[in-house]
Amino acid sequence: EDITATLNGIGQMLKNEGRAFEMLLTDDELDQTVDALRRAGHTIAGISQRRLSLEESVIDLIQEDRQ
């Protein structure tokens, strides 16, 4: 089954590069993603948490302050 179809409706797909993909997920959505992939017979080689750069963190803080 296609990974995009398997994960449809869970989180936000940012990049799909064939065997690797990047998503924006809450903790609950991460659990749903792992469960959905395993149910569909996909193997999970690894999961990495993306870290914001200092610049991205400052921009986020400024945007939050403006709201």
Short mmCIF file of N, CA, C and O in Angstrom, two decimals:
data_model
loop_
_atom_site.label_atom_id
_atom_site.label_comp_id
_atom_site.label_asym_id
_atom_site.label_seq_id
_atom_site.Cartn_x
_atom_site.Cartn_y
_atom_site.Cartn_z
N GLU A 1 0.85 -1.19 0.00
CA GLU A 1 0.00 0.00 0.00
C GLU A 1 0.89 1.25 0.00
O GLU A 1 1.94 1.27 0.63
N ASP A 2 0.45 2.26 -0.71
CA ASP A 2 1.17 3.53 -0.80
C ASP A 2 1.20 4.21 0.58
O ASP A 2 0.19 4.28 1.27
N ILE A 3 2.36 4.72 0.98
CA ILE A 3 2.51 5.36 2.29
C ILE A 3 1.60 6.58 2.42
O ILE A 3 0.99 6.79 3.46
N THR A 4 1.46 7.35 1.35
CA THR A 4 0.60 8.53 1.40
C THR A 4 -0.84 8.13 1.70
O THR A 4 -1.51 8.76 2.51
N ALA A 5 -1.32 7.06 1.07
CA ALA A 5 -2.68 6.59 1.33
C ALA A 5 -2.80 6.05 2.75
O ALA A 5 -3.80 6.28 3.43
N THR A 6 -1.77 5.34 3.22
CA THR A 6 -1.79 4.77 4.57
C THR A 6 -1.89 5.87 5.61
O THR A 6 -2.58 5.72 6.62
N LEU A 7 -1.21 6.99 5.38
CA LEU A 7 -1.15 8.05 6.39
C LEU A 7 -2.15 9.17 6.14
O LEU A 7 -2.12 10.18 6.86
N ASN A 8 -3.01 9.02 5.16
CA ASN A 8 -4.01 10.04 4.85
C ASN A 8 -4.86 10.35 6.10
O ASN A 8 -5.38 9.45 6.74
N GLY A 9 -4.92 11.63 6.44
CA GLY A 9 -5.73 12.05 7.59
C GLY A 9 -4.98 12.10 8.90
O GLY A 9 -5.54 12.47 9.92
N ILE A 10 -3.70 11.72 8.89
CA ILE A 10 -2.89 11.78 10.12
C ILE A 10 -1.84 12.86 9.94
O ILE A 10 -1.02 12.81 9.03
N GLY A 11 -1.83 13.85 10.82
CA GLY A 11 -0.81 14.89 10.79
C GLY A 11 -0.77 15.66 9.48
O GLY A 11 -1.74 15.71 8.73
N GLN A 12 0.39 16.24 9.22
CA GLN A 12 0.59 17.03 8.01
C GLN A 12 1.83 16.51 7.29
O GLN A 12 2.93 16.54 7.84
N MET A 13 1.66 16.04 6.06
CA MET A 13 2.78 15.55 5.26
C MET A 13 3.55 16.75 4.73
O MET A 13 2.99 17.64 4.12
N LEU A 14 4.86 16.80 5.02
CA LEU A 14 5.69 17.89 4.56
C LEU A 14 6.50 17.50 3.33
O LEU A 14 6.64 18.29 2.40
N LYS A 15 7.08 16.31 3.35
CA LYS A 15 7.89 15.81 2.22
C LYS A 15 7.65 14.32 2.10
O LYS A 15 7.53 13.62 3.09
N ASN A 16 7.62 13.84 0.86
CA ASN A 16 7.56 12.41 0.61
C ASN A 16 8.59 12.12 -0.45
O ASN A 16 8.45 12.54 -1.60
N GLU A 17 9.64 11.41 -0.06
CA GLU A 17 10.76 11.13 -0.96
C GLU A 17 10.89 9.63 -1.20
O GLU A 17 11.97 9.07 -1.08
N GLY A 18 9.77 8.99 -1.49
CA GLY A 18 9.82 7.55 -1.75
C GLY A 18 9.84 6.75 -0.48
O GLY A 18 8.81 6.54 0.15
N ARG A 19 11.02 6.32 -0.07
CA ARG A 19 11.14 5.49 1.14
C ARG A 19 11.29 6.32 2.40
O ARG A 19 11.29 5.80 3.50
N ALA A 20 11.47 7.62 2.26
CA ALA A 20 11.61 8.51 3.42
C ALA A 20 10.59 9.63 3.30
O ALA A 20 10.26 10.06 2.20
N PHE A 21 10.09 10.07 4.43
CA PHE A 21 9.14 11.17 4.41
C PHE A 21 9.26 11.99 5.68
O PHE A 21 9.81 11.54 6.69
N GLU A 22 8.75 13.21 5.62
CA GLU A 22 8.79 14.12 6.76
C GLU A 22 7.36 14.58 7.04
O GLU A 22 6.64 14.96 6.11
N MET A 23 6.97 14.52 8.31
CA MET A 23 5.61 14.91 8.70
C MET A 23 5.66 15.80 9.93
O MET A 23 6.61 15.75 10.71
N LEU A 24 4.62 16.60 10.09
CA LEU A 24 4.43 17.40 11.29
C LEU A 24 3.34 16.71 12.10
O LEU A 24 2.21 16.56 11.63
N LEU A 25 3.71 16.21 13.31
CA LEU A 25 2.81 15.37 14.11
C LEU A 25 2.79 15.77 15.57
O LEU A 25 3.81 16.20 16.11
N THR A 26 1.64 15.57 16.20
CA THR A 26 1.57 15.64 17.66
C THR A 26 2.03 14.29 18.19
O THR A 26 2.23 13.33 17.41
N ASP A 27 2.18 14.17 19.50
CA ASP A 27 2.58 12.88 20.09
C ASP A 27 1.57 11.78 19.76
O ASP A 27 1.95 10.66 19.42
N ASP A 28 0.28 12.10 19.86
CA ASP A 28 -0.77 11.11 19.55
C ASP A 28 -0.73 10.71 18.08
O ASP A 28 -0.91 9.54 17.74
N GLU A 29 -0.50 11.69 17.20
CA GLU A 29 -0.42 11.40 15.77
C GLU A 29 0.80 10.55 15.44
O GLU A 29 0.75 9.72 14.52
N LEU A 30 1.88 10.71 16.19
CA LEU A 30 3.06 9.86 15.98
C LEU A 30 2.70 8.40 16.26
O LEU A 30 3.03 7.51 15.48
N ASP A 31 2.00 8.16 17.37
CA ASP A 31 1.55 6.80 17.69
C ASP A 31 0.64 6.25 16.60
O ASP A 31 0.79 5.10 16.17
N GLN A 32 -0.29 7.07 16.11
CA GLN A 32 -1.20 6.65 15.04
C GLN A 32 -0.43 6.31 13.77
O GLN A 32 -0.75 5.34 13.07
N THR A 33 0.59 7.11 13.47
CA THR A 33 1.40 6.91 12.27
C THR A 33 2.14 5.57 12.34
O THR A 33 2.11 4.78 11.39
N VAL A 34 2.79 5.30 13.46
CA VAL A 34 3.52 4.04 13.63
C VAL A 34 2.55 2.86 13.52
O VAL A 34 2.84 1.88 12.82
N ASP A 35 1.40 2.95 14.19
CA ASP A 35 0.42 1.87 14.14
C ASP A 35 -0.08 1.64 12.71
O ASP A 35 -0.18 0.49 12.25
N ALA A 36 -0.39 2.73 11.98
CA ALA A 36 -0.90 2.61 10.61
C ALA A 36 0.15 1.99 9.69
O ALA A 36 -0.18 1.13 8.86
N LEU A 37 1.40 2.41 9.83
CA LEU A 37 2.46 1.85 8.98
C LEU A 37 2.66 0.37 9.24
O LEU A 37 2.80 -0.43 8.31
N ARG A 38 2.65 -0.02 10.50
CA ARG A 38 2.83 -1.44 10.84
C ARG A 38 1.65 -2.28 10.34
O ARG A 38 1.86 -3.38 9.82
N ARG A 39 0.43 -1.77 10.52
CA ARG A 39 -0.76 -2.49 10.04
C ARG A 39 -0.69 -2.72 8.54
O ARG A 39 -1.14 -3.76 8.04
N ALA A 40 -0.14 -1.76 7.81
CA ALA A 40 -0.04 -1.85 6.35
C ALA A 40 1.17 -2.68 5.91
O ALA A 40 1.40 -2.85 4.71
N GLY A 41 1.95 -3.18 6.86
CA GLY A 41 3.08 -4.04 6.53
C GLY A 41 4.37 -3.33 6.22
O GLY A 41 5.32 -3.93 5.72
N HIS A 42 4.45 -2.02 6.51
CA HIS A 42 5.68 -1.27 6.27
C HIS A 42 6.66 -1.47 7.42
O HIS A 42 6.26 -1.64 8.57
N THR A 43 7.94 -1.45 7.11
CA THR A 43 9.00 -1.52 8.11
C THR A 43 9.45 -0.11 8.45
O THR A 43 9.64 0.71 7.56
N ILE A 44 9.64 0.16 9.73
CA ILE A 44 10.10 1.48 10.17
C ILE A 44 11.57 1.35 10.53
O ILE A 44 11.94 0.66 11.47
N ALA A 45 12.42 2.01 9.74
CA ALA A 45 13.87 1.93 9.96
C ALA A 45 14.33 2.92 11.02
O ALA A 45 15.33 2.71 11.68
N GLY A 46 13.60 4.01 11.19
CA GLY A 46 13.99 5.00 12.18
C GLY A 46 13.03 6.17 12.20
O GLY A 46 12.33 6.42 11.22
N ILE A 47 13.00 6.85 13.33
CA ILE A 47 12.19 8.05 13.50
C ILE A 47 13.10 9.11 14.11
O ILE A 47 13.76 8.85 15.11
N SER A 48 13.11 10.29 13.51
CA SER A 48 13.95 11.38 14.01
C SER A 48 13.08 12.59 14.29
O SER A 48 12.17 12.91 13.53
N GLN A 49 13.40 13.26 15.39
CA GLN A 49 12.71 14.50 15.72
C GLN A 49 13.49 15.65 15.13
O GLN A 49 14.69 15.78 15.32
N ARG A 50 12.79 16.50 14.40
CA ARG A 50 13.44 17.67 13.80
C ARG A 50 13.62 18.73 14.87
O ARG A 50 12.72 19.01 15.64
N ARG A 51 14.77 19.31 14.90
CA ARG A 51 15.06 20.39 15.85
C ARG A 51 15.06 21.72 15.10
O ARG A 51 15.60 21.83 14.01
N LEU A 52 14.45 22.73 15.73
CA LEU A 52 14.45 24.06 15.14
C LEU A 52 15.84 24.69 15.27
O LEU A 52 16.51 24.50 16.28
N SER A 53 16.23 25.44 14.26
CA SER A 53 17.47 26.20 14.35
C SER A 53 17.22 27.39 15.28
O SER A 53 16.07 27.73 15.58
N LEU A 54 18.26 28.04 15.72
CA LEU A 54 18.13 29.22 16.57
C LEU A 54 17.31 30.29 15.84
O LEU A 54 16.43 30.91 16.43
N GLU A 55 17.58 30.46 14.56
CA GLU A 55 16.85 31.45 13.77
C GLU A 55 15.34 31.13 13.73
O GLU A 55 14.51 32.00 13.93
N GLU A 56 15.00 29.87 13.50
CA GLU A 56 13.59 29.47 13.46
C GLU A 56 12.92 29.68 14.82
O GLU A 56 11.77 30.12 14.88
N SER A 57 13.64 29.40 15.89
CA SER A 57 13.09 29.60 17.23
C SER A 57 12.80 31.07 17.52
O SER A 57 11.75 31.41 18.07
N VAL A 58 13.72 31.94 17.14
CA VAL A 58 13.53 33.38 17.35
C VAL A 58 12.35 33.88 16.53
O VAL A 58 11.51 34.63 17.02
N ILE A 59 12.26 33.46 15.27
CA ILE A 59 11.13 33.86 14.42
C ILE A 59 9.81 33.39 15.02
O ILE A 59 8.84 34.16 15.07
N ASP A 60 9.75 32.18 15.51
CA ASP A 60 8.53 31.66 16.15
C ASP A 60 8.15 32.51 17.37
O ASP A 60 6.99 32.81 17.57
N LEU A 61 9.14 32.87 18.20
CA LEU A 61 8.88 33.68 19.38
C LEU A 61 8.34 35.06 19.00
O LEU A 61 7.40 35.58 19.62
N ILE A 62 8.92 35.66 17.96
CA ILE A 62 8.46 36.99 17.51
C ILE A 62 7.02 36.88 16.99
O ILE A 62 6.18 37.72 17.31
N GLN A 63 6.73 35.84 16.22
CA GLN A 63 5.38 35.68 15.67
C GLN A 63 4.37 35.44 16.79
O GLN A 63 3.26 35.98 16.75
N GLU A 64 4.73 34.66 17.80
CA GLU A 64 3.83 34.41 18.93
C GLU A 64 3.57 35.71 19.71
O GLU A 64 2.46 35.97 20.16
N ASP A 65 4.63 36.52 19.85
CA ASP A 65 4.51 37.79 20.61
C ASP A 65 3.58 38.76 19.88
O ASP A 65 2.88 39.54 20.52
N ARG A 66 3.58 38.73 18.57
CA ARG A 66 2.74 39.63 17.77
C ARG A 66 1.26 39.26 17.83
O ARG A 66 0.41 40.08 17.52
N GLN A 67 0.97 38.05 18.19
CA GLN A 67 -0.43 37.60 18.21
C GLN A 67 -1.09 37.95 19.46
O GLN A 67 -1.21 38.18 20.40
#
